[in-house]
């Protein structure tokens, strides 16, 4: 018994109509005749002549879409969104809906000739061989509506002409881009998804990620083509909107970056002036425009530091800790990143620690000390690598300004009869610690000038003693 009930239940479900969009006797169809205009439909080898009938369904403009079939005037029809519910299945609904949509009542199409044009195009679409209009039933003047038909067809053919924007390959994240539609059809679209908005013929897009999408859809205001049908009578259609059409767009986003390029102030490149100093390890701090700390990074061996993953905006950069051998850069750098400036570079020319070294060369000649001019000195790194030579001036002075590091100053030349000074070790480790070095040489005394005591020494006794010792050693060896 249960099985029988179950089978009957399934059978009953199958009998229920599946087209839920159809409604019964819910729409009132009527028309008004214009007896001054006659339409000629040439089909089946005959000219079928009627007056222009401007149809309405529930007060909305509607059209005859089933040529040669009589419509029931002033009566109720069934309505549906699906043309397959009528006996017109297989019709080109897209083309049909576009003709009706751009016909009478569309923006600027308030002349009844737009109704005539749309109705003619629909009849031709539905298979009528030829259609024309006259001001009399027989003979009379032909009413030319080609201009109206061509305008409707132009709009029909361009319905799927989507807005066209000239996107760049990428935009910086955080940007708002505003682009104009080159096809000038944007006003007929609405945004259905994505971070975009329409302003006249321009689209505004918020770039919030690396991939930003938005969808534009032809405006419909929730309206769709409606078809009205009734057994034995003409099928009618109203078209306040055409079929749905949409297009997806992709806007590529990317983060910006700021490159801090620390250079030696003296040589203007990324190599330190001194082998003892380094461009590596300087700390730079990145701030936003309000002064909030965003990131702290250190320079690499070439003095480079990169702040990346930056959104569009203005940023401030300061050096907060210098690298080895350099003075801190007190400058405040303000820069920005944007779509037109995805990568900003800040060059920081930093001054190496230096000392002024004053070398005074003097000659100590017993009772006088005088400057010694023309003495050449060589400056070397601590490891012995030669740097340069310097010569004392008339005051016996050499002035050096040398950068951070360890050095050796060697005397290269000397005058006859004058001693050579020992090497001098110099170390520069702190800015402003100027150093003074005095190097003293002496006159070398001659042999004649060695001191004389005035006494004489007799060496004969010493010779006798040495001879006796040698005789004793020989004797001892013979008796062993």
GROMACS .gro file of C-alpha atoms in nm:
model
  480
    1UNK     CA    1   0.000   0.000   0.000
    2UNK     CA    2   0.280   0.240   0.092
    3UNK     CA    3   0.449   0.173  -0.239
    4UNK     CA    4   0.131   0.255  -0.430
    5UNK     CA    5   0.090   0.586  -0.243
    6UNK     CA    6   0.453   0.673  -0.311
    7UNK     CA    7   0.415   0.604  -0.686
    8UNK     CA    8   0.096   0.813  -0.701
    9UNK     CA    9   0.272   1.099  -0.522
   10UNK     CA   10   0.558   1.098  -0.773
   11UNK     CA   11   0.309   1.084  -1.061
   12UNK     CA   12   0.124   1.383  -0.920
   13UNK     CA   13   0.448   1.582  -0.897
   14UNK     CA   14   0.518   1.512  -1.262
   15UNK     CA   15   0.181   1.658  -1.355
   16UNK     CA   16   0.260   1.994  -1.187
   17UNK     CA   17   0.364   2.260  -1.446
   18UNK     CA   18   0.739   2.327  -1.428
   19UNK     CA   19   0.740   2.682  -1.574
   20UNK     CA   20   0.696   2.875  -1.252
   21UNK     CA   21   0.749   3.208  -1.435
   22UNK     CA   22   0.414   3.180  -1.620
   23UNK     CA   23   0.101   3.343  -1.480
   24UNK     CA   24  -0.258   3.291  -1.589
   25UNK     CA   25  -0.484   3.574  -1.716
   26UNK     CA   26  -0.276   3.835  -1.532
   27UNK     CA   27  -0.211   4.080  -1.815
   28UNK     CA   28  -0.443   4.314  -1.999
   29UNK     CA   29  -0.369   4.354  -2.370
   30UNK     CA   30  -0.519   4.630  -2.583
   31UNK     CA   31  -0.433   4.848  -2.882
   32UNK     CA   32  -0.517   5.170  -3.061
   33UNK     CA   33  -0.549   5.193  -3.438
   34UNK     CA   34  -0.399   5.475  -3.640
   35UNK     CA   35  -0.625   5.481  -3.943
   36UNK     CA   36  -0.397   5.723  -4.130
   37UNK     CA   37  -0.116   5.469  -4.156
   38UNK     CA   38  -0.130   5.134  -4.332
   39UNK     CA   39   0.117   4.851  -4.294
   40UNK     CA   40   0.181   4.604  -4.575
   41UNK     CA   41   0.311   4.257  -4.490
   42UNK     CA   42   0.409   4.057  -4.794
   43UNK     CA   43   0.399   3.692  -4.695
   44UNK     CA   44   0.293   3.373  -4.866
   45UNK     CA   45   0.293   3.564  -5.196
   46UNK     CA   46   0.025   3.813  -5.085
   47UNK     CA   47   0.010   4.169  -4.957
   48UNK     CA   48  -0.167   4.172  -4.619
   49UNK     CA   49  -0.278   4.525  -4.534
   50UNK     CA   50  -0.388   4.652  -4.191
   51UNK     CA   51  -0.385   4.980  -4.005
   52UNK     CA   52  -0.106   5.056  -3.766
   53UNK     CA   53  -0.201   4.907  -3.431
   54UNK     CA   54   0.002   5.035  -3.131
   55UNK     CA   55  -0.029   4.758  -2.875
   56UNK     CA   56  -0.003   4.786  -2.496
   57UNK     CA   57   0.020   4.516  -2.231
   58UNK     CA   58  -0.062   4.629  -1.878
   59UNK     CA   59  -0.014   4.983  -2.009
   60UNK     CA   60   0.338   4.916  -2.143
   61UNK     CA   61   0.440   4.935  -2.507
   62UNK     CA   62   0.415   4.592  -2.669
   63UNK     CA   63   0.458   4.444  -3.014
   64UNK     CA   64   0.308   4.176  -3.233
   65UNK     CA   65   0.561   3.895  -3.266
   66UNK     CA   66   0.347   3.638  -3.444
   67UNK     CA   67   0.270   3.766  -3.794
   68UNK     CA   68  -0.061   3.674  -3.951
   69UNK     CA   69  -0.236   3.586  -3.625
   70UNK     CA   70  -0.516   3.801  -3.480
   71UNK     CA   71  -0.472   3.955  -3.136
   72UNK     CA   72  -0.760   3.962  -2.888
   73UNK     CA   73  -0.835   4.327  -2.819
   74UNK     CA   74  -0.912   4.444  -2.468
   75UNK     CA   75  -0.870   4.105  -2.302
   76UNK     CA   76  -0.655   3.923  -2.049
   77UNK     CA   77  -0.355   3.717  -2.150
   78UNK     CA   78  -0.122   3.482  -1.972
   79UNK     CA   79   0.231   3.621  -1.913
   80UNK     CA   80   0.573   3.458  -1.895
   81UNK     CA   81   0.942   3.545  -1.904
   82UNK     CA   82   1.013   3.230  -2.105
   83UNK     CA   83   0.913   3.245  -2.472
   84UNK     CA   84   0.910   2.866  -2.476
   85UNK     CA   85   0.587   2.882  -2.275
   86UNK     CA   86   0.424   3.026  -2.587
   87UNK     CA   87   0.395   2.874  -2.931
   88UNK     CA   88   0.691   3.088  -3.044
   89UNK     CA   89   0.966   2.861  -2.911
   90UNK     CA   90   1.283   2.873  -3.116
   91UNK     CA   91   1.268   3.246  -3.183
   92UNK     CA   92   1.585   3.456  -3.156
   93UNK     CA   93   1.492   3.604  -2.819
   94UNK     CA   94   1.807   3.813  -2.790
   95UNK     CA   95   1.758   3.990  -3.122
   96UNK     CA   96   1.384   4.017  -3.061
   97UNK     CA   97   1.428   4.175  -2.718
   98UNK     CA   98   1.688   4.421  -2.846
   99UNK     CA   99   1.466   4.548  -3.127
  100UNK     CA  100   1.177   4.597  -2.888
  101UNK     CA  101   1.399   4.756  -2.622
  102UNK     CA  102   1.541   5.018  -2.858
  103UNK     CA  103   1.204   5.084  -3.023
  104UNK     CA  104   0.929   5.322  -2.919
  105UNK     CA  105   0.975   5.463  -2.568
  106UNK     CA  106   1.351   5.419  -2.549
  107UNK     CA  107   1.536   5.735  -2.449
  108UNK     CA  108   1.468   5.991  -2.726
  109UNK     CA  109   1.249   5.751  -2.925
  110UNK     CA  110   0.911   5.912  -2.870
  111UNK     CA  111   0.804   5.946  -3.234
  112UNK     CA  112   0.554   5.678  -3.343
  113UNK     CA  113   0.780   5.605  -3.640
  114UNK     CA  114   1.010   5.431  -3.391
  115UNK     CA  115   0.718   5.202  -3.310
  116UNK     CA  116   0.662   5.137  -3.681
  117UNK     CA  117   1.035   5.071  -3.731
  118UNK     CA  118   1.059   4.828  -3.440
  119UNK     CA  119   0.744   4.644  -3.544
  120UNK     CA  120   0.870   4.609  -3.901
  121UNK     CA  121   1.208   4.475  -3.784
  122UNK     CA  122   1.033   4.223  -3.558
  123UNK     CA  123   0.811   4.101  -3.842
  124UNK     CA  124   1.109   4.064  -4.071
  125UNK     CA  125   1.294   3.874  -3.796
  126UNK     CA  126   0.994   3.643  -3.764
  127UNK     CA  127   0.996   3.556  -4.135
  128UNK     CA  128   0.784   3.814  -4.321
  129UNK     CA  129   0.923   3.855  -4.671
  130UNK     CA  130   0.872   4.230  -4.701
  131UNK     CA  131   0.713   4.515  -4.505
  132UNK     CA  132   0.631   4.873  -4.606
  133UNK     CA  133   0.409   5.158  -4.492
  134UNK     CA  134   0.173   5.388  -4.680
  135UNK     CA  135  -0.075   5.667  -4.606
  136UNK     CA  136  -0.355   5.489  -4.797
  137UNK     CA  137  -0.472   5.129  -4.814
  138UNK     CA  138  -0.425   5.116  -5.188
  139UNK     CA  139  -0.172   5.329  -5.365
  140UNK     CA  140  -0.088   5.642  -5.170
  141UNK     CA  141   0.253   5.757  -5.056
  142UNK     CA  142   0.513   5.528  -4.905
  143UNK     CA  143   0.616   5.634  -4.558
  144UNK     CA  144   0.996   5.601  -4.542
  145UNK     CA  145   1.117   5.499  -4.195
  146UNK     CA  146   1.466   5.378  -4.295
  147UNK     CA  147   1.630   5.639  -4.071
  148UNK     CA  148   1.448   5.501  -3.766
  149UNK     CA  149   1.515   5.139  -3.853
  150UNK     CA  150   1.885   5.209  -3.907
  151UNK     CA  151   1.914   5.384  -3.572
  152UNK     CA  152   1.749   5.094  -3.392
  153UNK     CA  153   1.969   4.841  -3.573
  154UNK     CA  154   2.281   5.041  -3.489
  155UNK     CA  155   2.189   5.025  -3.121
  156UNK     CA  156   2.109   4.654  -3.152
  157UNK     CA  157   2.444   4.579  -3.312
  158UNK     CA  158   2.629   4.772  -3.043
  159UNK     CA  159   2.445   4.625  -2.745
  160UNK     CA  160   2.740   4.403  -2.660
  161UNK     CA  161   2.986   4.684  -2.715
  162UNK     CA  162   3.123   4.697  -2.365
  163UNK     CA  163   3.297   4.993  -2.205
  164UNK     CA  164   3.661   5.017  -2.308
  165UNK     CA  165   3.926   5.144  -2.069
  166UNK     CA  166   4.298   5.194  -2.126
  167UNK     CA  167   4.436   5.019  -1.823
  168UNK     CA  168   4.805   5.036  -1.740
  169UNK     CA  169   4.992   4.712  -1.687
  170UNK     CA  170   4.975   4.772  -1.314
  171UNK     CA  171   4.873   5.031  -1.057
  172UNK     CA  172   5.004   5.086  -0.708
  173UNK     CA  173   4.795   4.936  -0.433
  174UNK     CA  174   4.602   5.206  -0.250
  175UNK     CA  175   4.539   5.411  -0.562
  176UNK     CA  176   4.201   5.521  -0.694
  177UNK     CA  177   4.206   5.529  -1.070
  178UNK     CA  178   3.959   5.720  -1.285
  179UNK     CA  179   3.931   5.617  -1.649
  180UNK     CA  180   3.703   5.729  -1.929
  181UNK     CA  181   3.513   5.482  -2.143
  182UNK     CA  182   3.650   5.512  -2.496
  183UNK     CA  183   3.333   5.352  -2.634
  184UNK     CA  184   3.111   5.604  -2.456
  185UNK     CA  185   2.855   5.342  -2.351
  186UNK     CA  186   2.923   5.334  -1.977
  187UNK     CA  187   2.601   5.517  -1.893
  188UNK     CA  188   2.412   5.205  -2.001
  189UNK     CA  189   2.594   4.986  -1.748
  190UNK     CA  190   2.595   4.931  -1.375
  191UNK     CA  191   2.854   4.781  -1.141
  192UNK     CA  192   2.740   4.444  -1.007
  193UNK     CA  193   3.060   4.341  -0.825
  194UNK     CA  194   3.402   4.473  -0.736
  195UNK     CA  195   3.547   4.795  -0.593
  196UNK     CA  196   3.436   5.028  -0.870
  197UNK     CA  197   3.181   5.303  -0.922
  198UNK     CA  198   3.048   5.489  -1.224
  199UNK     CA  199   3.057   5.864  -1.263
  200UNK     CA  200   2.909   5.966  -1.597
  201UNK     CA  201   3.129   5.816  -1.864
  202UNK     CA  202   3.412   5.744  -1.619
  203UNK     CA  203   3.484   5.448  -1.397
  204UNK     CA  204   3.647   5.481  -1.056
  205UNK     CA  205   3.836   5.177  -0.935
  206UNK     CA  206   3.987   5.125  -0.591
  207UNK     CA  207   4.311   4.927  -0.620
  208UNK     CA  208   4.316   4.727  -0.298
  209UNK     CA  209   4.503   4.412  -0.397
  210UNK     CA  210   4.731   4.264  -0.659
  211UNK     CA  211   4.429   4.140  -0.853
  212UNK     CA  212   4.125   4.368  -0.859
  213UNK     CA  213   3.814   4.266  -1.050
  214UNK     CA  214   3.484   4.430  -1.122
  215UNK     CA  215   3.186   4.343  -1.336
  216UNK     CA  216   2.980   4.578  -1.549
  217UNK     CA  217   2.630   4.472  -1.651
  218UNK     CA  218   2.385   4.628  -1.887
  219UNK     CA  219   2.123   4.814  -1.686
  220UNK     CA  220   1.795   4.630  -1.651
  221UNK     CA  221   1.650   4.760  -1.324
  222UNK     CA  222   1.529   4.408  -1.260
  223UNK     CA  223   1.317   4.411  -1.575
  224UNK     CA  224   1.309   4.143  -1.843
  225UNK     CA  225   1.121   4.078  -2.169
  226UNK     CA  226   0.766   3.956  -2.105
  227UNK     CA  227   0.564   3.747  -2.345
  228UNK     CA  228   0.184   3.739  -2.344
  229UNK     CA  229  -0.005   3.446  -2.492
  230UNK     CA  230  -0.358   3.320  -2.525
  231UNK     CA  231  -0.494   3.013  -2.697
  232UNK     CA  232  -0.592   3.090  -3.055
  233UNK     CA  233  -0.458   3.444  -3.054
  234UNK     CA  234  -0.150   3.647  -3.134
  235UNK     CA  235   0.158   3.627  -2.910
  236UNK     CA  236   0.256   3.971  -2.781
  237UNK     CA  237   0.586   4.091  -2.634
  238UNK     CA  238   0.693   4.390  -2.423
  239UNK     CA  239   1.057   4.486  -2.384
  240UNK     CA  240   1.141   4.733  -2.108
  241UNK     CA  241   1.482   4.567  -2.096
  242UNK     CA  242   1.681   4.333  -2.319
  243UNK     CA  243   1.870   4.021  -2.220
  244UNK     CA  244   2.142   4.029  -1.955
  245UNK     CA  245   2.490   4.116  -2.075
  246UNK     CA  246   2.793   4.170  -1.857
  247UNK     CA  247   3.169   4.189  -1.882
  248UNK     CA  248   3.442   4.126  -1.626
  249UNK     CA  249   3.746   4.350  -1.590
  250UNK     CA  250   4.077   4.295  -1.417
  251UNK     CA  251   4.303   4.568  -1.279
  252UNK     CA  252   4.650   4.458  -1.173
  253UNK     CA  253   4.792   4.608  -0.856
  254UNK     CA  254   5.143   4.611  -0.715
  255UNK     CA  255   5.311   4.748  -0.406
  256UNK     CA  256   5.560   5.030  -0.438
  257UNK     CA  257   5.911   5.049  -0.298
  258UNK     CA  258   6.159   5.308  -0.176
  259UNK     CA  259   6.530   5.247  -0.231
  260UNK     CA  260   6.771   5.429  -0.004
  261UNK     CA  261   7.107   5.462  -0.179
  262UNK     CA  262   7.376   5.556   0.069
  263UNK     CA  263   7.686   5.697  -0.103
  264UNK     CA  264   8.020   5.828   0.014
  265UNK     CA  265   8.005   6.207   0.006
  266UNK     CA  266   8.359   6.244  -0.127
  267UNK     CA  267   8.365   5.997  -0.415
  268UNK     CA  268   7.990   6.004  -0.485
  269UNK     CA  269   7.962   5.628  -0.526
  270UNK     CA  270   7.883   5.316  -0.329
  271UNK     CA  271   8.244   5.244  -0.229
  272UNK     CA  272   8.378   5.377   0.098
  273UNK     CA  273   8.659   5.631   0.086
  274UNK     CA  274   8.846   5.419   0.342
  275UNK     CA  275   8.896   5.042   0.351
  276UNK     CA  276   8.842   5.060   0.728
  277UNK     CA  277   8.496   5.217   0.697
  278UNK     CA  278   8.184   5.051   0.560
  279UNK     CA  279   7.858   5.153   0.399
  280UNK     CA  280   7.702   4.838   0.538
  281UNK     CA  281   7.498   4.834   0.856
  282UNK     CA  282   7.356   5.187   0.863
  283UNK     CA  283   7.005   5.187   1.008
  284UNK     CA  284   6.730   5.376   0.832
  285UNK     CA  285   6.380   5.423   0.969
  286UNK     CA  286   6.070   5.459   0.753
  287UNK     CA  287   5.783   5.675   0.881
  288UNK     CA  288   5.442   5.754   0.744
  289UNK     CA  289   5.337   6.113   0.688
  290UNK     CA  290   5.211   6.137   1.046
  291UNK     CA  291   5.545   6.027   1.188
  292UNK     CA  292   5.450   5.671   1.280
  293UNK     CA  293   5.735   5.421   1.254
  294UNK     CA  294   5.666   5.166   0.980
  295UNK     CA  295   5.995   4.985   0.939
  296UNK     CA  296   6.364   4.985   1.032
  297UNK     CA  297   6.622   4.829   0.800
  298UNK     CA  298   7.000   4.823   0.754
  299UNK     CA  299   7.203   4.894   0.441
  300UNK     CA  300   7.381   4.613   0.261
  301UNK     CA  301   7.749   4.617   0.163
  302UNK     CA  302   7.674   4.860  -0.119
  303UNK     CA  303   7.487   5.101   0.103
  304UNK     CA  304   7.147   4.995  -0.028
  305UNK     CA  305   6.831   4.941   0.175
  306UNK     CA  306   6.489   4.869   0.024
  307UNK     CA  307   6.155   4.940   0.186
  308UNK     CA  308   5.895   4.745  -0.009
  309UNK     CA  309   5.529   4.641   0.016
  310UNK     CA  310   5.434   5.009   0.028
  311UNK     CA  311   5.091   5.141  -0.061
  312UNK     CA  312   5.039   5.471  -0.236
  313UNK     CA  313   5.140   5.755  -0.008
  314UNK     CA  314   5.399   5.998   0.123
  315UNK     CA  315   5.681   5.865   0.341
  316UNK     CA  316   5.964   6.006   0.551
  317UNK     CA  317   6.308   5.846   0.587
  318UNK     CA  318   6.578   5.918   0.844
  319UNK     CA  319   6.911   5.758   0.924
  320UNK     CA  320   6.896   5.652   1.286
  321UNK     CA  321   7.232   5.481   1.321
  322UNK     CA  322   7.541   5.535   1.101
  323UNK     CA  323   7.756   5.262   0.956
  324UNK     CA  324   8.116   5.204   1.064
  325UNK     CA  325   8.339   5.506   1.007
  326UNK     CA  326   8.065   5.748   0.904
  327UNK     CA  327   7.888   6.041   1.062
  328UNK     CA  328   7.512   6.013   1.091
  329UNK     CA  329   7.310   6.184   0.820
  330UNK     CA  330   7.084   6.433   0.992
  331UNK     CA  331   6.877   6.500   0.679
  332UNK     CA  332   6.504   6.424   0.671
  333UNK     CA  333   6.401   6.278   0.338
  334UNK     CA  334   6.039   6.301   0.224
  335UNK     CA  335   5.929   6.107  -0.081
  336UNK     CA  336   5.625   5.929  -0.219
  337UNK     CA  337   5.518   5.628  -0.420
  338UNK     CA  338   5.231   5.627  -0.667
  339UNK     CA  339   5.122   5.458  -0.989
  340UNK     CA  340   5.340   5.703  -1.180
  341UNK     CA  341   5.626   5.642  -0.934
  342UNK     CA  342   5.620   5.278  -0.831
  343UNK     CA  343   5.984   5.295  -0.726
  344UNK     CA  344   6.132   5.597  -0.553
  345UNK     CA  345   6.504   5.641  -0.486
  346UNK     CA  346   6.654   5.848  -0.207
  347UNK     CA  347   7.026   5.923  -0.234
  348UNK     CA  348   7.200   5.985   0.096
  349UNK     CA  349   7.551   6.130   0.056
  350UNK     CA  350   7.724   6.063   0.385
  351UNK     CA  351   8.042   6.209   0.518
  352UNK     CA  352   8.310   5.977   0.645
  353UNK     CA  353   8.479   6.053   0.980
  354UNK     CA  354   8.792   6.260   0.916
  355UNK     CA  355   9.073   6.414   1.118
  356UNK     CA  356   9.312   6.690   1.029
  357UNK     CA  357   9.670   6.578   1.096
  358UNK     CA  358   9.941   6.845   1.129
  359UNK     CA  359  10.291   6.700   1.104
  360UNK     CA  360  10.582   6.925   1.207
  361UNK     CA  361  10.931   6.811   1.105
  362UNK     CA  362  11.216   6.967   1.306
  363UNK     CA  363  11.593   6.923   1.334
  364UNK     CA  364  11.748   6.906   1.677
  365UNK     CA  365  12.102   7.029   1.633
  366UNK     CA  366  12.234   7.012   1.986
  367UNK     CA  367  12.146   7.355   2.111
  368UNK     CA  368  11.894   7.458   1.841
  369UNK     CA  369  11.566   7.318   1.700
  370UNK     CA  370  11.478   7.434   1.351
  371UNK     CA  371  11.207   7.339   1.094
  372UNK     CA  372  11.329   7.108   0.820
  373UNK     CA  373  11.198   7.186   0.473
  374UNK     CA  374  11.175   6.950   0.175
  375UNK     CA  375  11.159   6.621   0.362
  376UNK     CA  376  10.933   6.365   0.189
  377UNK     CA  377  10.705   6.138   0.385
  378UNK     CA  378  10.492   5.848   0.267
  379UNK     CA  379  10.147   5.769   0.405
  380UNK     CA  380  10.051   5.401   0.420
  381UNK     CA  381   9.762   5.198   0.546
  382UNK     CA  382   9.843   4.988   0.848
  383UNK     CA  383   9.890   4.682   0.626
  384UNK     CA  384  10.161   4.860   0.430
  385UNK     CA  385   9.956   4.964   0.127
  386UNK     CA  386  10.092   5.289  -0.013
  387UNK     CA  387   9.857   5.590  -0.028
  388UNK     CA  388  10.051   5.905  -0.119
  389UNK     CA  389  10.363   6.115  -0.053
  390UNK     CA  390  10.390   6.456   0.109
  391UNK     CA  391  10.675   6.707   0.139
  392UNK     CA  392  10.733   6.944   0.427
  393UNK     CA  393  10.703   7.315   0.352
  394UNK     CA  394  10.940   7.593   0.455
  395UNK     CA  395  10.805   7.570   0.808
  396UNK     CA  396  10.863   7.196   0.814
  397UNK     CA  397  10.489   7.129   0.811
  398UNK     CA  398  10.266   6.880   0.633
  399UNK     CA  399   9.887   6.911   0.669
  400UNK     CA  400   9.684   6.595   0.606
  401UNK     CA  401   9.313   6.531   0.620
  402UNK     CA  402   9.257   6.158   0.634
  403UNK     CA  403   8.947   5.947   0.678
  404UNK     CA  404   8.854   5.686   0.932
  405UNK     CA  405   9.120   5.416   0.967
  406UNK     CA  406   9.471   5.320   1.078
  407UNK     CA  407   9.776   5.462   0.906
  408UNK     CA  408  10.156   5.469   0.920
  409UNK     CA  409  10.363   5.777   0.827
  410UNK     CA  410  10.714   5.692   0.707
  411UNK     CA  411  11.006   5.929   0.640
  412UNK     CA  412  11.130   5.867   0.286
  413UNK     CA  413  11.408   6.122   0.229
  414UNK     CA  414  11.666   6.280   0.453
  415UNK     CA  415  11.956   6.518   0.432
  416UNK     CA  416  12.317   6.407   0.468
  417UNK     CA  417  12.432   6.379   0.822
  418UNK     CA  418  12.077   6.378   0.958
  419UNK     CA  419  11.908   6.079   1.120
  420UNK     CA  420  11.585   5.915   0.987
  421UNK     CA  421  11.282   5.936   1.215
  422UNK     CA  422  11.099   5.623   1.325
  423UNK     CA  423  10.754   5.547   1.175
  424UNK     CA  424  10.456   5.725   1.322
  425UNK     CA  425  10.124   5.538   1.382
  426UNK     CA  426   9.807   5.741   1.322
  427UNK     CA  427   9.453   5.632   1.406
  428UNK     CA  428   9.134   5.819   1.304
  429UNK     CA  429   8.828   5.697   1.487
  430UNK     CA  430   8.624   5.999   1.591
  431UNK     CA  431   8.514   6.309   1.406
  432UNK     CA  432   8.686   6.636   1.498
  433UNK     CA  433   8.978   6.492   1.692
  434UNK     CA  434   9.248   6.680   1.505
  435UNK     CA  435   9.598   6.561   1.576
  436UNK     CA  436   9.940   6.727   1.590
  437UNK     CA  437  10.257   6.523   1.545
  438UNK     CA  438  10.613   6.647   1.585
  439UNK     CA  439  10.891   6.446   1.421
  440UNK     CA  440  11.244   6.522   1.533
  441UNK     CA  441  11.568   6.430   1.355
  442UNK     CA  442  11.924   6.468   1.480
  443UNK     CA  443  12.266   6.544   1.333
  444UNK     CA  444  12.484   6.229   1.305
  445UNK     CA  445  12.827   6.291   1.480
  446UNK     CA  446  13.155   6.221   1.278
  447UNK     CA  447  13.447   5.992   1.403
  448UNK     CA  448  13.670   6.292   1.463
  449UNK     CA  449  13.408   6.428   1.690
  450UNK     CA  450  13.408   6.119   1.921
  451UNK     CA  451  13.502   6.219   2.279
  452UNK     CA  452  13.882   6.188   2.383
  453UNK     CA  453  13.980   6.117   2.752
  454UNK     CA  454  14.355   6.214   2.707
  455UNK     CA  455  14.487   5.883   2.868
  456UNK     CA  456  14.697   5.598   2.707
  457UNK     CA  457  14.651   5.222   2.766
  458UNK     CA  458  14.945   4.968   2.759
  459UNK     CA  459  14.839   4.633   2.608
  460UNK     CA  460  15.173   4.441   2.661
  461UNK     CA  461  15.070   4.278   2.991
  462UNK     CA  462  14.751   4.153   2.826
  463UNK     CA  463  14.949   3.985   2.548
  464UNK     CA  464  15.175   3.802   2.803
  465UNK     CA  465  14.874   3.670   2.993
  466UNK     CA  466  14.704   3.535   2.680
  467UNK     CA  467  15.028   3.359   2.570
  468UNK     CA  468  15.072   3.182   2.905
  469UNK     CA  469  14.713   3.056   2.891
  470UNK     CA  470  14.765   2.906   2.546
  471UNK     CA  471  15.092   2.728   2.656
  472UNK     CA  472  14.910   2.580   2.954
  473UNK     CA  473  14.626   2.444   2.736
  474UNK     CA  474  14.874   2.275   2.497
  475UNK     CA  475  15.069   2.114   2.781
  476UNK     CA  476  14.752   1.978   2.940
  477UNK     CA  477  14.642   1.810   2.618
  478UNK     CA  478  14.979   1.629   2.580
  479UNK     CA  479  14.957   1.477   2.925
  480UNK     CA  480  14.606   1.340   2.894
   0.00000   0.00000   0.00000
